[in-house]
């Protein structure tokens, strides 16, 4: 009977420790979600620049490797949908790096053409991951567009562009070169 009570106490202590650790991990992941959501363009900004648009964003996990992006530069509205390597926390970390690389390409390098933005973004991402002692081959697939005066430009890395016109779906395929180390 004493051994059974000791075993029950030991199991209760272990269960309590596991529950505490799980709660800490969940709190950390939810905090990471708030940080990741901060890089996404706010809905009112999207509505202002693309009033007849919608965003379908359904991460598989609490945090995700997918993100959408938007910038206004000169008279152009730039927007993208991206899918980074990895899911969950690793994918979310890659998405923050890729989002930052897109921002640098536009804000610091003053690029506004989708193809040139993707080329520079790839250079930045490769440079970031080159610093690692590990062989990091992460990056993203992306569809990037710009709109100015009802003229649409598109560049894609694996991700296509779908245009719905007169009830018909037109697909423009992206290049078979991801943004990142290949």
mmCIF file of C-alpha atoms in Angstrom:
data_model
loop_
_atom_site.group_PDB
_atom_site.id
_atom_site.type_symbol
_atom_site.label_atom_id
_atom_site.label_comp_id
_atom_site.label_asym_id
_atom_site.label_seq_id
_atom_site.Cartn_x
_atom_site.Cartn_y
_atom_site.Cartn_z
ATOM 1 C CA UNK A 1 0.000 0.000 0.000
ATOM 2 C CA UNK A 2 2.859 2.417 0.832
ATOM 3 C CA UNK A 3 4.561 1.677 -2.511
ATOM 4 C CA UNK A 4 1.301 2.305 -4.314
ATOM 5 C CA UNK A 5 0.865 5.676 -2.563
ATOM 6 C CA UNK A 6 4.465 6.645 -3.390
ATOM 7 C CA UNK A 7 3.875 5.716 -7.015
ATOM 8 C CA UNK A 8 0.660 7.787 -7.118
ATOM 9 C CA UNK A 9 2.461 10.788 -5.608
ATOM 10 C CA UNK A 10 5.334 10.432 -8.101
ATOM 11 C CA UNK A 11 2.882 10.183 -11.023
ATOM 12 C CA UNK A 12 0.948 13.219 -9.763
ATOM 13 C CA UNK A 13 4.150 15.260 -9.512
ATOM 14 C CA UNK A 14 5.216 14.189 -13.028
ATOM 15 C CA UNK A 15 1.759 14.974 -14.411
ATOM 16 C CA UNK A 16 1.861 18.429 -12.799
ATOM 17 C CA UNK A 17 5.317 19.117 -14.273
ATOM 18 C CA UNK A 18 4.209 17.970 -17.747
ATOM 19 C CA UNK A 19 1.103 20.160 -17.530
ATOM 20 C CA UNK A 20 3.189 23.181 -16.464
ATOM 21 C CA UNK A 21 5.699 22.648 -19.291
ATOM 22 C CA UNK A 22 2.883 22.202 -21.815
ATOM 23 C CA UNK A 23 1.253 25.449 -20.630
ATOM 24 C CA UNK A 24 4.585 27.296 -20.950
ATOM 25 C CA UNK A 25 5.077 25.966 -24.479
ATOM 26 C CA UNK A 26 1.516 26.898 -25.491
ATOM 27 C CA UNK A 27 1.910 30.418 -24.047
ATOM 28 C CA UNK A 28 5.166 30.811 -25.963
ATOM 29 C CA UNK A 29 3.588 29.657 -29.241
ATOM 30 C CA UNK A 30 0.614 31.998 -28.771
ATOM 31 C CA UNK A 31 3.004 34.880 -28.126
ATOM 32 C CA UNK A 32 4.852 33.955 -31.330
ATOM 33 C CA UNK A 33 1.494 34.064 -33.141
ATOM 34 C CA UNK A 34 0.997 37.682 -32.021
ATOM 35 C CA UNK A 35 4.456 38.547 -33.340
ATOM 36 C CA UNK A 36 3.810 36.781 -36.641
ATOM 37 C CA UNK A 37 0.441 38.511 -37.047
ATOM 38 C CA UNK A 38 2.184 41.860 -36.583
ATOM 39 C CA UNK A 39 4.044 41.364 -39.899
ATOM 40 C CA UNK A 40 0.803 40.813 -41.825
ATOM 41 C CA UNK A 41 -0.778 43.880 -43.412
ATOM 42 C CA UNK A 42 -3.812 45.055 -41.424
ATOM 43 C CA UNK A 43 -7.236 44.463 -42.960
ATOM 44 C CA UNK A 44 -8.038 48.192 -43.195
ATOM 45 C CA UNK A 45 -4.864 48.765 -45.261
ATOM 46 C CA UNK A 46 -5.752 45.906 -47.601
ATOM 47 C CA UNK A 47 -9.303 47.268 -47.915
ATOM 48 C CA UNK A 48 -7.959 50.753 -48.668
ATOM 49 C CA UNK A 49 -5.634 49.657 -51.492
ATOM 50 C CA UNK A 50 -7.547 46.608 -52.770
ATOM 51 C CA UNK A 51 -11.201 47.337 -51.905
ATOM 52 C CA UNK A 52 -12.742 44.421 -53.843
ATOM 53 C CA UNK A 53 -10.364 41.816 -52.455
ATOM 54 C CA UNK A 54 -10.447 39.128 -49.812
ATOM 55 C CA UNK A 55 -7.815 37.143 -47.956
ATOM 56 C CA UNK A 56 -8.166 33.476 -47.125
ATOM 57 C CA UNK A 57 -5.569 32.788 -44.449
ATOM 58 C CA UNK A 58 -5.988 29.537 -42.533
ATOM 59 C CA UNK A 59 -2.732 28.440 -40.902
ATOM 60 C CA UNK A 60 -2.430 24.697 -40.287
ATOM 61 C CA UNK A 61 -0.876 25.336 -36.877
ATOM 62 C CA UNK A 62 -1.017 28.225 -34.415
ATOM 63 C CA UNK A 63 1.917 29.812 -36.256
ATOM 64 C CA UNK A 64 2.646 29.115 -39.900
ATOM 65 C CA UNK A 65 5.070 29.271 -42.772
ATOM 66 C CA UNK A 66 2.474 30.963 -44.984
ATOM 67 C CA UNK A 67 1.990 34.704 -45.056
ATOM 68 C CA UNK A 68 0.609 37.483 -47.186
ATOM 69 C CA UNK A 69 2.381 40.763 -47.770
ATOM 70 C CA UNK A 70 1.610 44.240 -49.056
ATOM 71 C CA UNK A 71 3.496 47.481 -49.659
ATOM 72 C CA UNK A 72 2.621 50.738 -51.367
ATOM 73 C CA UNK A 73 5.566 52.269 -53.221
ATOM 74 C CA UNK A 74 5.278 55.319 -55.456
ATOM 75 C CA UNK A 75 1.999 54.741 -57.294
ATOM 76 C CA UNK A 76 2.221 50.936 -57.169
ATOM 77 C CA UNK A 77 0.453 48.586 -54.832
ATOM 78 C CA UNK A 78 2.580 45.481 -54.292
ATOM 79 C CA UNK A 79 1.049 42.356 -52.790
ATOM 80 C CA UNK A 80 2.021 38.727 -52.404
ATOM 81 C CA UNK A 81 1.010 35.325 -51.094
ATOM 82 C CA UNK A 82 3.931 33.242 -49.868
ATOM 83 C CA UNK A 83 4.503 29.700 -48.649
ATOM 84 C CA UNK A 84 7.734 29.221 -46.700
ATOM 85 C CA UNK A 85 9.453 25.925 -46.061
ATOM 86 C CA UNK A 86 8.433 24.251 -42.862
ATOM 87 C CA UNK A 87 5.301 24.262 -40.765
ATOM 88 C CA UNK A 88 4.621 25.467 -37.272
ATOM 89 C CA UNK A 89 7.419 27.261 -35.478
ATOM 90 C CA UNK A 90 10.206 26.591 -38.045
ATOM 91 C CA UNK A 91 7.941 27.780 -40.883
ATOM 92 C CA UNK A 92 6.970 30.868 -38.893
ATOM 93 C CA UNK A 93 10.630 31.776 -38.338
ATOM 94 C CA UNK A 94 11.324 31.433 -42.055
ATOM 95 C CA UNK A 95 8.246 33.547 -42.844
ATOM 96 C CA UNK A 96 9.536 36.407 -40.681
ATOM 97 C CA UNK A 97 12.919 36.301 -42.469
ATOM 98 C CA UNK A 98 11.269 36.177 -45.907
ATOM 99 C CA UNK A 99 8.853 38.996 -45.055
ATOM 100 C CA UNK A 100 11.778 41.124 -43.920
ATOM 101 C CA UNK A 101 13.676 40.358 -47.146
ATOM 102 C CA UNK A 102 10.680 41.510 -49.220
ATOM 103 C CA UNK A 103 10.505 44.728 -47.192
ATOM 104 C CA UNK A 104 14.251 45.340 -47.651
ATOM 105 C CA UNK A 105 13.975 44.775 -51.406
ATOM 106 C CA UNK A 106 11.309 47.462 -51.701
ATOM 107 C CA UNK A 107 12.241 49.933 -48.974
ATOM 108 C CA UNK A 108 16.054 49.850 -49.005
ATOM 109 C CA UNK A 109 16.746 48.853 -52.614
ATOM 110 C CA UNK A 110 13.809 50.870 -54.049
ATOM 111 C CA UNK A 111 12.603 48.047 -56.284
ATOM 112 C CA UNK A 112 9.049 48.099 -57.625
ATOM 113 C CA UNK A 113 9.078 45.496 -60.412
ATOM 114 C CA UNK A 114 7.922 42.089 -59.133
ATOM 115 C CA UNK A 115 10.666 40.093 -60.902
ATOM 116 C CA UNK A 116 13.444 42.352 -59.615
ATOM 117 C CA UNK A 117 11.952 42.289 -56.100
ATOM 118 C CA UNK A 118 12.018 38.488 -56.110
ATOM 119 C CA UNK A 119 15.604 38.380 -57.416
ATOM 120 C CA UNK A 120 16.798 40.741 -54.654
ATOM 121 C CA UNK A 121 14.708 38.950 -52.027
ATOM 122 C CA UNK A 122 16.344 35.660 -53.008
ATOM 123 C CA UNK A 123 19.812 37.247 -52.705
ATOM 124 C CA UNK A 124 18.968 38.563 -49.223
ATOM 125 C CA UNK A 125 17.573 35.243 -48.001
ATOM 126 C CA UNK A 126 20.521 33.243 -49.357
ATOM 127 C CA UNK A 127 22.882 35.717 -47.652
ATOM 128 C CA UNK A 128 21.035 35.405 -44.308
ATOM 129 C CA UNK A 129 21.189 31.607 -44.358
ATOM 130 C CA UNK A 130 24.793 31.478 -45.613
ATOM 131 C CA UNK A 131 25.892 32.724 -42.199
ATOM 132 C CA UNK A 132 24.777 29.475 -40.593
ATOM 133 C CA UNK A 133 27.244 26.712 -39.891
ATOM 134 C CA UNK A 134 24.418 24.343 -40.836
ATOM 135 C CA UNK A 135 23.366 23.746 -44.429
ATOM 136 C CA UNK A 136 20.155 25.812 -44.437
ATOM 137 C CA UNK A 137 18.134 25.477 -47.629
ATOM 138 C CA UNK A 138 14.965 27.202 -46.510
ATOM 139 C CA UNK A 139 13.059 29.829 -48.429
ATOM 140 C CA UNK A 140 9.651 30.364 -49.987
ATOM 141 C CA UNK A 141 7.410 29.895 -52.946
ATOM 142 C CA UNK A 142 5.609 33.122 -53.765
ATOM 143 C CA UNK A 143 3.239 34.912 -56.122
ATOM 144 C CA UNK A 144 4.032 38.651 -56.187
ATOM 145 C CA UNK A 145 1.968 41.241 -58.043
ATOM 146 C CA UNK A 146 1.930 44.958 -58.547
ATOM 147 C CA UNK A 147 -0.992 47.098 -59.645
ATOM 148 C CA UNK A 148 -0.767 50.607 -61.029
ATOM 149 C CA UNK A 149 -3.509 52.276 -63.065
ATOM 150 C CA UNK A 150 -5.313 48.948 -63.573
ATOM 151 C CA UNK A 151 -2.123 47.383 -64.983
ATOM 152 C CA UNK A 152 -1.109 44.167 -63.248
ATOM 153 C CA UNK A 153 2.442 42.797 -63.206
ATOM 154 C CA UNK A 154 3.253 39.363 -61.803
ATOM 155 C CA UNK A 155 6.300 37.328 -60.921
ATOM 156 C CA UNK A 156 6.167 33.969 -59.243
ATOM 157 C CA UNK A 157 8.467 31.396 -57.751
ATOM 158 C CA UNK A 158 6.519 28.136 -58.039
ATOM 159 C CA UNK A 159 3.256 29.855 -57.042
ATOM 160 C CA UNK A 160 0.935 30.677 -59.944
ATOM 161 C CA UNK A 161 -1.331 33.655 -60.490
ATOM 162 C CA UNK A 162 -4.997 32.923 -61.114
ATOM 163 C CA UNK A 163 -7.108 35.521 -62.835
ATOM 164 C CA UNK A 164 -10.870 35.133 -63.010
ATOM 165 C CA UNK A 165 -12.184 36.963 -66.053
ATOM 166 C CA UNK A 166 -15.660 36.570 -67.560
ATOM 167 C CA UNK A 167 -16.261 33.450 -65.483
ATOM 168 C CA UNK A 168 -13.090 31.822 -66.769
ATOM 169 C CA UNK A 169 -9.966 31.016 -64.745
ATOM 170 C CA UNK A 170 -6.671 31.963 -66.353
ATOM 171 C CA UNK A 171 -3.481 30.549 -64.811
ATOM 172 C CA UNK A 172 -0.025 32.044 -65.152
ATOM 173 C CA UNK A 173 2.611 29.670 -63.833
ATOM 174 C CA UNK A 174 5.558 30.839 -61.748
ATOM 175 C CA UNK A 175 9.186 29.999 -62.389
ATOM 176 C CA UNK A 176 10.446 26.696 -61.034
ATOM 177 C CA UNK A 177 13.018 28.501 -58.895
ATOM 178 C CA UNK A 178 12.181 29.006 -55.225
ATOM 179 C CA UNK A 179 13.250 32.070 -53.314
ATOM 180 C CA UNK A 180 16.142 30.747 -51.243
ATOM 181 C CA UNK A 181 18.980 28.262 -51.516
ATOM 182 C CA UNK A 182 18.186 25.647 -54.176
#
